[in-house]
PDB file of C-alpha atoms in Angstrom:
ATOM      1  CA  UNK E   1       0.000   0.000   0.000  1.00 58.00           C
ATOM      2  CA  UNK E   2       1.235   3.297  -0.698  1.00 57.00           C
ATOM      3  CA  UNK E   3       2.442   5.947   1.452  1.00 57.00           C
ATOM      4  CA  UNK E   4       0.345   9.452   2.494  1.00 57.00           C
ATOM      5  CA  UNK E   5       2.689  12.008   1.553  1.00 55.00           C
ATOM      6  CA  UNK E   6       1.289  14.485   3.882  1.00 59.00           C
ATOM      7  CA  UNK E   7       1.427  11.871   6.713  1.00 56.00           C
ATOM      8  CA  UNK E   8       5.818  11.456   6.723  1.00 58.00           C
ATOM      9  CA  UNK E   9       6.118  15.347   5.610  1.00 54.00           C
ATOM     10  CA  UNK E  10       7.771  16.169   8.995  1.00 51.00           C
ATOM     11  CA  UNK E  11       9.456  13.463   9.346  1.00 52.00           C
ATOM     12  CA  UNK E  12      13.034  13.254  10.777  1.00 46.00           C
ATOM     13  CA  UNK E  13      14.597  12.007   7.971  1.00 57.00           C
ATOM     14  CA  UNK E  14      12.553  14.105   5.116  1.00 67.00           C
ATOM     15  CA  UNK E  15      12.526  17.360   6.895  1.00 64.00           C
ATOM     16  CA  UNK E  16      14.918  19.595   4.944  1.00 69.00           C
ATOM     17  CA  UNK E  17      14.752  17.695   1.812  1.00 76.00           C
ATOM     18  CA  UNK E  18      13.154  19.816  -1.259  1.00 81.00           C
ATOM     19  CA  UNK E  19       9.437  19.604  -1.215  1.00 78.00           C
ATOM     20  CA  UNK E  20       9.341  17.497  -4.409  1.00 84.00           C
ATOM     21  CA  UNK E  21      12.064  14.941  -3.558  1.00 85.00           C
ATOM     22  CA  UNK E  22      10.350  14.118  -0.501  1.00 81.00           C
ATOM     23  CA  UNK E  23       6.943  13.644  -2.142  1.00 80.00           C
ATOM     24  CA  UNK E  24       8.736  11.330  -4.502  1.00 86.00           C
ATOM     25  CA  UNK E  25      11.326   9.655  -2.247  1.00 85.00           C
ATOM     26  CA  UNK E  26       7.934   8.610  -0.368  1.00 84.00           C
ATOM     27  CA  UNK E  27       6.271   6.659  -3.549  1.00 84.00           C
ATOM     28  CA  UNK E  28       9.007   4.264  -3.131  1.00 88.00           C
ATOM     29  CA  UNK E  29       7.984   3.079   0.250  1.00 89.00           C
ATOM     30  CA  UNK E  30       5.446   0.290   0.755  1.00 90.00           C
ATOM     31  CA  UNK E  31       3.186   0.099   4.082  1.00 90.00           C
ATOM     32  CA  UNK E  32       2.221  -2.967   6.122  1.00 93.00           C
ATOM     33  CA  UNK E  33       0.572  -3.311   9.565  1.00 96.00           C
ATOM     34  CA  UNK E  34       2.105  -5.003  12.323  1.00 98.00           C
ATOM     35  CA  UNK E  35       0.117  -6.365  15.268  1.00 98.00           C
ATOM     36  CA  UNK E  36       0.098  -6.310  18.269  1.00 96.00           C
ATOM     37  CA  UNK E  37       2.971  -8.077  19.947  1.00 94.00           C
ATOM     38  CA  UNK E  38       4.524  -9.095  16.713  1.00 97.00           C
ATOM     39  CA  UNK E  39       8.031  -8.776  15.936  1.00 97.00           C
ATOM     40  CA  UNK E  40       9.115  -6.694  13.099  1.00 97.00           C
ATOM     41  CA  UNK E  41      12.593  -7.537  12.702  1.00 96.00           C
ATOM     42  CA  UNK E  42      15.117  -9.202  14.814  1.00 95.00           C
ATOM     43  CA  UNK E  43      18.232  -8.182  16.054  1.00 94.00           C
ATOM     44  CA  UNK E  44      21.095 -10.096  13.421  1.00 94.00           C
ATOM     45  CA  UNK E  45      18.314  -9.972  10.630  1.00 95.00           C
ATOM     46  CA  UNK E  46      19.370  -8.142   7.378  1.00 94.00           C
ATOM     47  CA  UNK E  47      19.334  -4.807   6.901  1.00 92.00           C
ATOM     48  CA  UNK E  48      17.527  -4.373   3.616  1.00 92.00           C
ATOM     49  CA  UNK E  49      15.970  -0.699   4.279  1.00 92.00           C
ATOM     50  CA  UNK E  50      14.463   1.477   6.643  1.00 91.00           C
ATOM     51  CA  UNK E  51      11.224   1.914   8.463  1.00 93.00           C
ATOM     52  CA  UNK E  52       8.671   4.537   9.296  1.00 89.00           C
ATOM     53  CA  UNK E  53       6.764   4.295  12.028  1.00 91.00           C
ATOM     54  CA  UNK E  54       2.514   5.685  10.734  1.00 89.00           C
ATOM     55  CA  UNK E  55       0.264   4.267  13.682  1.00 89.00           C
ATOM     56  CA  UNK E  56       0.621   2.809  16.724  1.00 92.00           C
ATOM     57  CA  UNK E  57       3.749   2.171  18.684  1.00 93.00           C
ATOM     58  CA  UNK E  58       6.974   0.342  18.786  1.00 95.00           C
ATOM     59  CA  UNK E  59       9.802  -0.930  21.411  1.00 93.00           C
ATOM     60  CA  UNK E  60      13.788  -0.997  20.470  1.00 93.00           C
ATOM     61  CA  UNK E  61      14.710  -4.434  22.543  1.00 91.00           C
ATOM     62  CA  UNK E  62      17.620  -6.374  23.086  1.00 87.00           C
ATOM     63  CA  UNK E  63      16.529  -9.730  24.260  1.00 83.00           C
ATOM     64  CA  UNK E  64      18.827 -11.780  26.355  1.00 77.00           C
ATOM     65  CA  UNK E  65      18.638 -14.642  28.753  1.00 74.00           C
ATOM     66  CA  UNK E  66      16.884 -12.284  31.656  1.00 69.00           C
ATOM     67  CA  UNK E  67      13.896 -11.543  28.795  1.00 69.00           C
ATOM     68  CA  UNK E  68      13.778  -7.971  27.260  1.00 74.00           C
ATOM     69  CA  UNK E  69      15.585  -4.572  27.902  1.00 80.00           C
ATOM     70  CA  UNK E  70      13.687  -1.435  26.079  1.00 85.00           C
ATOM     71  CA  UNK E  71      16.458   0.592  24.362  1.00 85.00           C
ATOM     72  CA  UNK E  72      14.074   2.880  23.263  1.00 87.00           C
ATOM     73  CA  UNK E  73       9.812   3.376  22.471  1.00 90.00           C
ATOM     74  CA  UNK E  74       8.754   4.815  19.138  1.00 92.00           C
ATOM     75  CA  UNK E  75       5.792   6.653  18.585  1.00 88.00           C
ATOM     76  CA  UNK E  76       4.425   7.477  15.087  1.00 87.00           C
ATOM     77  CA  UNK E  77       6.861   9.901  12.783  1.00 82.00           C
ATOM     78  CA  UNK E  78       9.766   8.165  14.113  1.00 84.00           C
ATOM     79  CA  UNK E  79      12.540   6.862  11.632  1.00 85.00           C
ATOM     80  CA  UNK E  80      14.701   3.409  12.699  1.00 90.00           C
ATOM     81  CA  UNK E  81      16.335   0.986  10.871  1.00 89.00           C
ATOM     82  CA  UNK E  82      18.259   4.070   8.721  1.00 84.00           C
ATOM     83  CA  UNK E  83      21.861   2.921   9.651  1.00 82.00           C
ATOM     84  CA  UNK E  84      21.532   0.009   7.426  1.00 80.00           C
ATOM     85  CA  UNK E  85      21.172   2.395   4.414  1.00 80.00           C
ATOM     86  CA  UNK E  86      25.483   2.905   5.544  1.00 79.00           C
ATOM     87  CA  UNK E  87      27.216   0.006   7.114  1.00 81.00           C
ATOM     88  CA  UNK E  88      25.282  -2.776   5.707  1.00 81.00           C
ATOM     89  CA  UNK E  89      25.704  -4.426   8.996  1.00 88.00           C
ATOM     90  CA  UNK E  90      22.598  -6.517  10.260  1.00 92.00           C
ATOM     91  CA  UNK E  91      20.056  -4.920  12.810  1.00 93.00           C
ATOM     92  CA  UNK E  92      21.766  -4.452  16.050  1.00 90.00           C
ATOM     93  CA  UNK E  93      18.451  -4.750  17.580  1.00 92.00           C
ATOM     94  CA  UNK E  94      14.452  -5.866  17.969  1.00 95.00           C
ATOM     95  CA  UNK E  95      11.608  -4.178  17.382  1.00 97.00           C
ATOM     96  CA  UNK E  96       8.515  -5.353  18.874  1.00 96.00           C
ATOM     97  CA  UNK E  97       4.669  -3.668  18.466  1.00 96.00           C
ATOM     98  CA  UNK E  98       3.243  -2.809  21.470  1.00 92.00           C
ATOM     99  CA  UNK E  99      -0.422  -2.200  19.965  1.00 93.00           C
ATOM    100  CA  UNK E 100      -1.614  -2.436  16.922  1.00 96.00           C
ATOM    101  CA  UNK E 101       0.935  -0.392  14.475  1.00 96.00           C
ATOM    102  CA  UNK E 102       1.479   0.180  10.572  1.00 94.00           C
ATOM    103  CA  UNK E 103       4.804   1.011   8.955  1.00 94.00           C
ATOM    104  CA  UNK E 104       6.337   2.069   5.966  1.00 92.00           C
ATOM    105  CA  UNK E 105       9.273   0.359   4.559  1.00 94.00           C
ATOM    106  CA  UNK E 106      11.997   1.944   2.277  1.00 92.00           C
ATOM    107  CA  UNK E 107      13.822  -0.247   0.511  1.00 94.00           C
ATOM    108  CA  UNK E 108      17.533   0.289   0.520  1.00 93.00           C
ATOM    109  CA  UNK E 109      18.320  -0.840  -3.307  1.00 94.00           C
ATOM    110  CA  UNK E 110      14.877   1.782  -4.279  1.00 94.00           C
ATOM    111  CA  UNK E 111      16.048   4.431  -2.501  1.00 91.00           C
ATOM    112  CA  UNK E 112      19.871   4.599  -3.309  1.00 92.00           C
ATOM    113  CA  UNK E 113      18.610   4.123  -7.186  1.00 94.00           C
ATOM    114  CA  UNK E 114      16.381   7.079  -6.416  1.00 93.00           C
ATOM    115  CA  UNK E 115      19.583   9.011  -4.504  1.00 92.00           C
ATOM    116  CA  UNK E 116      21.663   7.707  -7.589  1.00 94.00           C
ATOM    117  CA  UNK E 117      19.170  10.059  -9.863  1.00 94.00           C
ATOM    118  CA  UNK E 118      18.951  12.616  -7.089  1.00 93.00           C
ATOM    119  CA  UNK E 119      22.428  13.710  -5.683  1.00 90.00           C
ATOM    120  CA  UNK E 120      20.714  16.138  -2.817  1.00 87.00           C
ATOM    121  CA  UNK E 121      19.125  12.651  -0.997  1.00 87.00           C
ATOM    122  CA  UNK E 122      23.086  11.665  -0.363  1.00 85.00           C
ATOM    123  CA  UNK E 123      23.966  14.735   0.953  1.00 84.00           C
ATOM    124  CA  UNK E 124      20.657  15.020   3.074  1.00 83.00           C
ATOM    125  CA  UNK E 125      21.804  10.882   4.310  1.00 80.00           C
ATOM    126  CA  UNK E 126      24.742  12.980   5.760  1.00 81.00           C
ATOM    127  CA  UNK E 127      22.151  15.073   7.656  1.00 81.00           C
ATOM    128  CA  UNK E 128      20.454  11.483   8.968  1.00 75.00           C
ATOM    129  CA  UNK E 129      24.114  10.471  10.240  1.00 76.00           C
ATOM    130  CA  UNK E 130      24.926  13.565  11.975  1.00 81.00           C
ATOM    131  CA  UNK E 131      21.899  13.582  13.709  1.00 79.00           C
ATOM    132  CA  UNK E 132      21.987  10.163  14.511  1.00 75.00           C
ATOM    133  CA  UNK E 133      25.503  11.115  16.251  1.00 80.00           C
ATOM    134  CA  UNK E 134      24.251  14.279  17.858  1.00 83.00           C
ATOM    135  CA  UNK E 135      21.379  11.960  20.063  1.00 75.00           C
ATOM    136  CA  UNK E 136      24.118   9.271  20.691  1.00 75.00           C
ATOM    137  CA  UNK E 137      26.711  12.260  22.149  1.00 80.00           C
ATOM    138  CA  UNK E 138      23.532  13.816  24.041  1.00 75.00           C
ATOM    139  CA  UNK E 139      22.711  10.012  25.429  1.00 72.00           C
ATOM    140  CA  UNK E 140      26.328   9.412  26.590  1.00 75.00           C
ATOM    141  CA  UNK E 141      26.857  12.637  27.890  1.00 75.00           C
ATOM    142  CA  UNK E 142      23.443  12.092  29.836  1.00 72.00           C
ATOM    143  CA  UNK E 143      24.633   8.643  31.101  1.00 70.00           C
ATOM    144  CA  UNK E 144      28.084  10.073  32.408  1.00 75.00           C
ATOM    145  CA  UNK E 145      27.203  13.365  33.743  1.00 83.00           C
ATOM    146  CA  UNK E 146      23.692  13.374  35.227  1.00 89.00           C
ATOM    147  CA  UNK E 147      22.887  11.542  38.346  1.00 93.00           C
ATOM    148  CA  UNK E 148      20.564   9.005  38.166  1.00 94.00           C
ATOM    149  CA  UNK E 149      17.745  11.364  39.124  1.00 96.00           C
ATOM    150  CA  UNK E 150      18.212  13.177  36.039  1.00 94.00           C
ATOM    151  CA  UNK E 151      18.259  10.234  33.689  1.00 93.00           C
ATOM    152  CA  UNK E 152      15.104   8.974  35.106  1.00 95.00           C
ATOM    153  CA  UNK E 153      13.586  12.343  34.929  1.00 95.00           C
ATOM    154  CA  UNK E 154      14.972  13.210  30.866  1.00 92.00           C
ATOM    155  CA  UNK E 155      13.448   9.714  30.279  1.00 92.00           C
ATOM    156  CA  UNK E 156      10.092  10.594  31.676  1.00 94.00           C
ATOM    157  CA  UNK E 157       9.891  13.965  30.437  1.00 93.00           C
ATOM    158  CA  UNK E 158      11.179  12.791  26.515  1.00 89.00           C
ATOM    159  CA  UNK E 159       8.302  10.485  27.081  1.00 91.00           C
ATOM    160  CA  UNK E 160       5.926  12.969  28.356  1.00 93.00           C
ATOM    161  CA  UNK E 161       7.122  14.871  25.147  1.00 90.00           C
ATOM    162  CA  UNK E 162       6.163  11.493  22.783  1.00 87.00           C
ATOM    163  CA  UNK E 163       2.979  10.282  24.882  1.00 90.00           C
ATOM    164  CA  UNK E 164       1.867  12.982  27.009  1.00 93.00           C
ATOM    165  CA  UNK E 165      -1.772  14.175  27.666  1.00 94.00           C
ATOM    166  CA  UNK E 166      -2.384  17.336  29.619  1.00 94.00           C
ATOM    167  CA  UNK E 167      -4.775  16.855  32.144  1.00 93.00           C
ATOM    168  CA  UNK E 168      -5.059  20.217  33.516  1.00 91.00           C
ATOM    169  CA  UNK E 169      -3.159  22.081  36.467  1.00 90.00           C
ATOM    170  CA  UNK E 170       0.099  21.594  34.213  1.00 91.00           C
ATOM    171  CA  UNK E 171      -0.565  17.952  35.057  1.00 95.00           C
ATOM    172  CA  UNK E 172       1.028  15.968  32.359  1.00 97.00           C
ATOM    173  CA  UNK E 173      -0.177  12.152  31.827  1.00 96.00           C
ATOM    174  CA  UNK E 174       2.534   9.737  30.016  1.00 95.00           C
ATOM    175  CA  UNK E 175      -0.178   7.572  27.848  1.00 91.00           C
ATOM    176  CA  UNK E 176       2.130   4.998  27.912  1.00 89.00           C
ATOM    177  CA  UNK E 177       2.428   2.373  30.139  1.00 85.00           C
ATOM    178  CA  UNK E 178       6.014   1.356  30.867  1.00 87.00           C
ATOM    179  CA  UNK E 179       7.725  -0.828  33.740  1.00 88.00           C
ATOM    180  CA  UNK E 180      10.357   0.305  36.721  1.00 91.00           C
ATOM    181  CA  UNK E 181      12.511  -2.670  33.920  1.00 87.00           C
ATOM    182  CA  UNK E 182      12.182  -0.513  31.213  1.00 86.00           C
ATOM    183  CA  UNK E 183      12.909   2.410  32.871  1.00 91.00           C
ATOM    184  CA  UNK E 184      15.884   1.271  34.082  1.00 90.00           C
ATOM    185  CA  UNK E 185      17.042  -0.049  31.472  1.00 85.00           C
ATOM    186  CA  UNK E 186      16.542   3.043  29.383  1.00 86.00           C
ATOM    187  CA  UNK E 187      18.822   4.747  31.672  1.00 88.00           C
ATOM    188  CA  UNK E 188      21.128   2.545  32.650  1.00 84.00           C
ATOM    189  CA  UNK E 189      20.955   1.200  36.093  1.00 88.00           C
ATOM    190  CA  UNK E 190      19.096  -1.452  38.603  1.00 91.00           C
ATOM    191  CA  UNK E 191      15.380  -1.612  38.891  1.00 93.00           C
ATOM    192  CA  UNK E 192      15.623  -1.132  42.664  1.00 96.00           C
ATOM    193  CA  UNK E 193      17.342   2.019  42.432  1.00 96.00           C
ATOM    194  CA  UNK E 194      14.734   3.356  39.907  1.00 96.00           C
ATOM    195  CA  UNK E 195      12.074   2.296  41.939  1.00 97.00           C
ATOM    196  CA  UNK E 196      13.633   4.172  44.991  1.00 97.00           C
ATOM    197  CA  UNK E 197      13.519   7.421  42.967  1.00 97.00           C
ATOM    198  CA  UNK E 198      10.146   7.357  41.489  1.00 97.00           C
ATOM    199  CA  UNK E 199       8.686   6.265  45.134  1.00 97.00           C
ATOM    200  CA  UNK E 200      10.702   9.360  46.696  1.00 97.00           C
ATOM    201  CA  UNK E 201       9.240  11.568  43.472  1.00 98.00           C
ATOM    202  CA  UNK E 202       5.837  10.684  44.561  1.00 97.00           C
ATOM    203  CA  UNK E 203       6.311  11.261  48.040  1.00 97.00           C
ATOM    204  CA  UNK E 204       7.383  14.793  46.781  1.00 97.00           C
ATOM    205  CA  UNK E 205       4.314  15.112  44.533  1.00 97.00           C
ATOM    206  CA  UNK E 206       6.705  15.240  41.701  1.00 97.00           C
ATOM    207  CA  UNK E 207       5.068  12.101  39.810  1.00 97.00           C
ATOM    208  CA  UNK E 208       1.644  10.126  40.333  1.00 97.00           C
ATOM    209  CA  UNK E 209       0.508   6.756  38.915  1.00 95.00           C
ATOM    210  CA  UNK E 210      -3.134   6.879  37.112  1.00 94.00           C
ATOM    211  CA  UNK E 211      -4.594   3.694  36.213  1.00 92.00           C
ATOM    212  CA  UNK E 212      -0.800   2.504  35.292  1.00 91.00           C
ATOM    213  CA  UNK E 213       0.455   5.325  33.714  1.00 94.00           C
ATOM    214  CA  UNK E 214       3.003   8.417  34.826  1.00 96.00           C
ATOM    215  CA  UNK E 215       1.511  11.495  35.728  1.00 97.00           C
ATOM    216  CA  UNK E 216       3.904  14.307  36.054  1.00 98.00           C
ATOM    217  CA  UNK E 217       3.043  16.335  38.275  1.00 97.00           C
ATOM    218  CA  UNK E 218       5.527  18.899  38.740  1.00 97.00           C
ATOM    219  CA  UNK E 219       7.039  19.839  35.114  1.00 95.00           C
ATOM    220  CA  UNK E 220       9.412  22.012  36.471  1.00 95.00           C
ATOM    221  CA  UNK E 221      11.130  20.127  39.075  1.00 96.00           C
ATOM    222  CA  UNK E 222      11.759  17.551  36.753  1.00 96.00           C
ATOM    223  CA  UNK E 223      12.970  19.625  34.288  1.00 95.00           C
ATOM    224  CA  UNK E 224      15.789  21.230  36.512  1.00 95.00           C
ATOM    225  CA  UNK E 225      16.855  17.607  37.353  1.00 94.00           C
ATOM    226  CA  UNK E 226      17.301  16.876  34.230  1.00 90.00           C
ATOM    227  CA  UNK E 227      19.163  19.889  33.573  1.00 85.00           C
ATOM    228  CA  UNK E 228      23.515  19.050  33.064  1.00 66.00           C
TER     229      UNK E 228
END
């Protein structure tokens, strides 16, 4: 099935590129839905294109003999998969649906014929790689730098940013639902020490739980702890 043009126009990786390049690069993509649960691709699997994410939403896993650690969650506009357009390297990890989704695949051999006939696409994949770069330098600068406090809170607040509903009073909800596991592994450290902060965070009135999602509470608190 082919791709709305309108629904990919702010995309990550076709923001910037000339109106009428992106509106063609699109036609070469093909969607498919992926249900709920389902595996997309696994982690040593070829990497044969890249993947936009339309509806739904998706978890970055590595899975290992203690089950699965959440790298990162997807939510719909989000680009993955793009490296393999580069190294040619397998997928270096899993993605897994976590409701009902639909994607749309770029083949690598369509769109490098398509860059071969368009010289601004390479220069624009330059644009994908430095980005790319930028959030893995902000991510290990995070890791090394802030305290655990202010990983968990830049995790809750970029999720607040994907997911978030306001629900008046500056009350943010995170429609999301996500485990202490995740959490932790998102940024790095034990469970129990993630579940000490969030428990001392709702003791402040910094965070809630509604129905088994984050509610932040206090936007600005979290904020300056996740300040460098």
């Amino acid at each position: 099935m082919r791709v709305n043009p309108q629904v990919l126009s702010q995309s990550v990786t076709l923001d910037g590129l000339p109106e009428d390049l992106a509106e063609e690069l699109i036609k070469v993509a093909r969607t498919r839905p992926v249900k709920s649960g389902a595996t997309l691709f696994e982690a040593g699997d070829p990497g044969d294109g890249f993947y936009a994410l339309l509806e739904g939403s998706l978890h970055v896993v590595l899975r290992g003999e203690e089950g699965e650690q959440v790298l990162a969650i997807l939510s719909p506009g989000a680009i993955f998969g793009e490296l393999s357009l580069f190294d040619g390297e397998p997928r270096s990890a899993t993605v897994v649906a976590v409701k009902a989704s639909r994607v749309a695949f770029f083949d690598k051999g369509a769109v490098f014929r398509f860059a071969d006939e368009n010289p601004a696409v390479y220069r624009h994949m330059l644009c994908i790689v430095g980005r790319r770069l930028r959030v893995s330098n902000a991510t290990l600068a995070a890791r090394s730098l802030l305290p655990l406090t202010g990983r968990v809170a830049q995790t809750l607040l970029h999720l607040s940013d994907l997911f978030g509903k306001n629900v008046g009073a500056g009350r943010v909800l995170v429609h999301h639902k996500i485990s202490q596991a995740d959490l932790a592994a998102m940024v790095g450290a034990a469970r129990e020490n993630v579940s000490r902060v969030l428990n001392d965070w709702k003791r402040e009135g910094h965070i809630s739980r509604i129905s088994g999602y984050y509610c932040i509470e206090d936007h600005a608190a979290l904020t300056a702890l996740a300040t460098l």
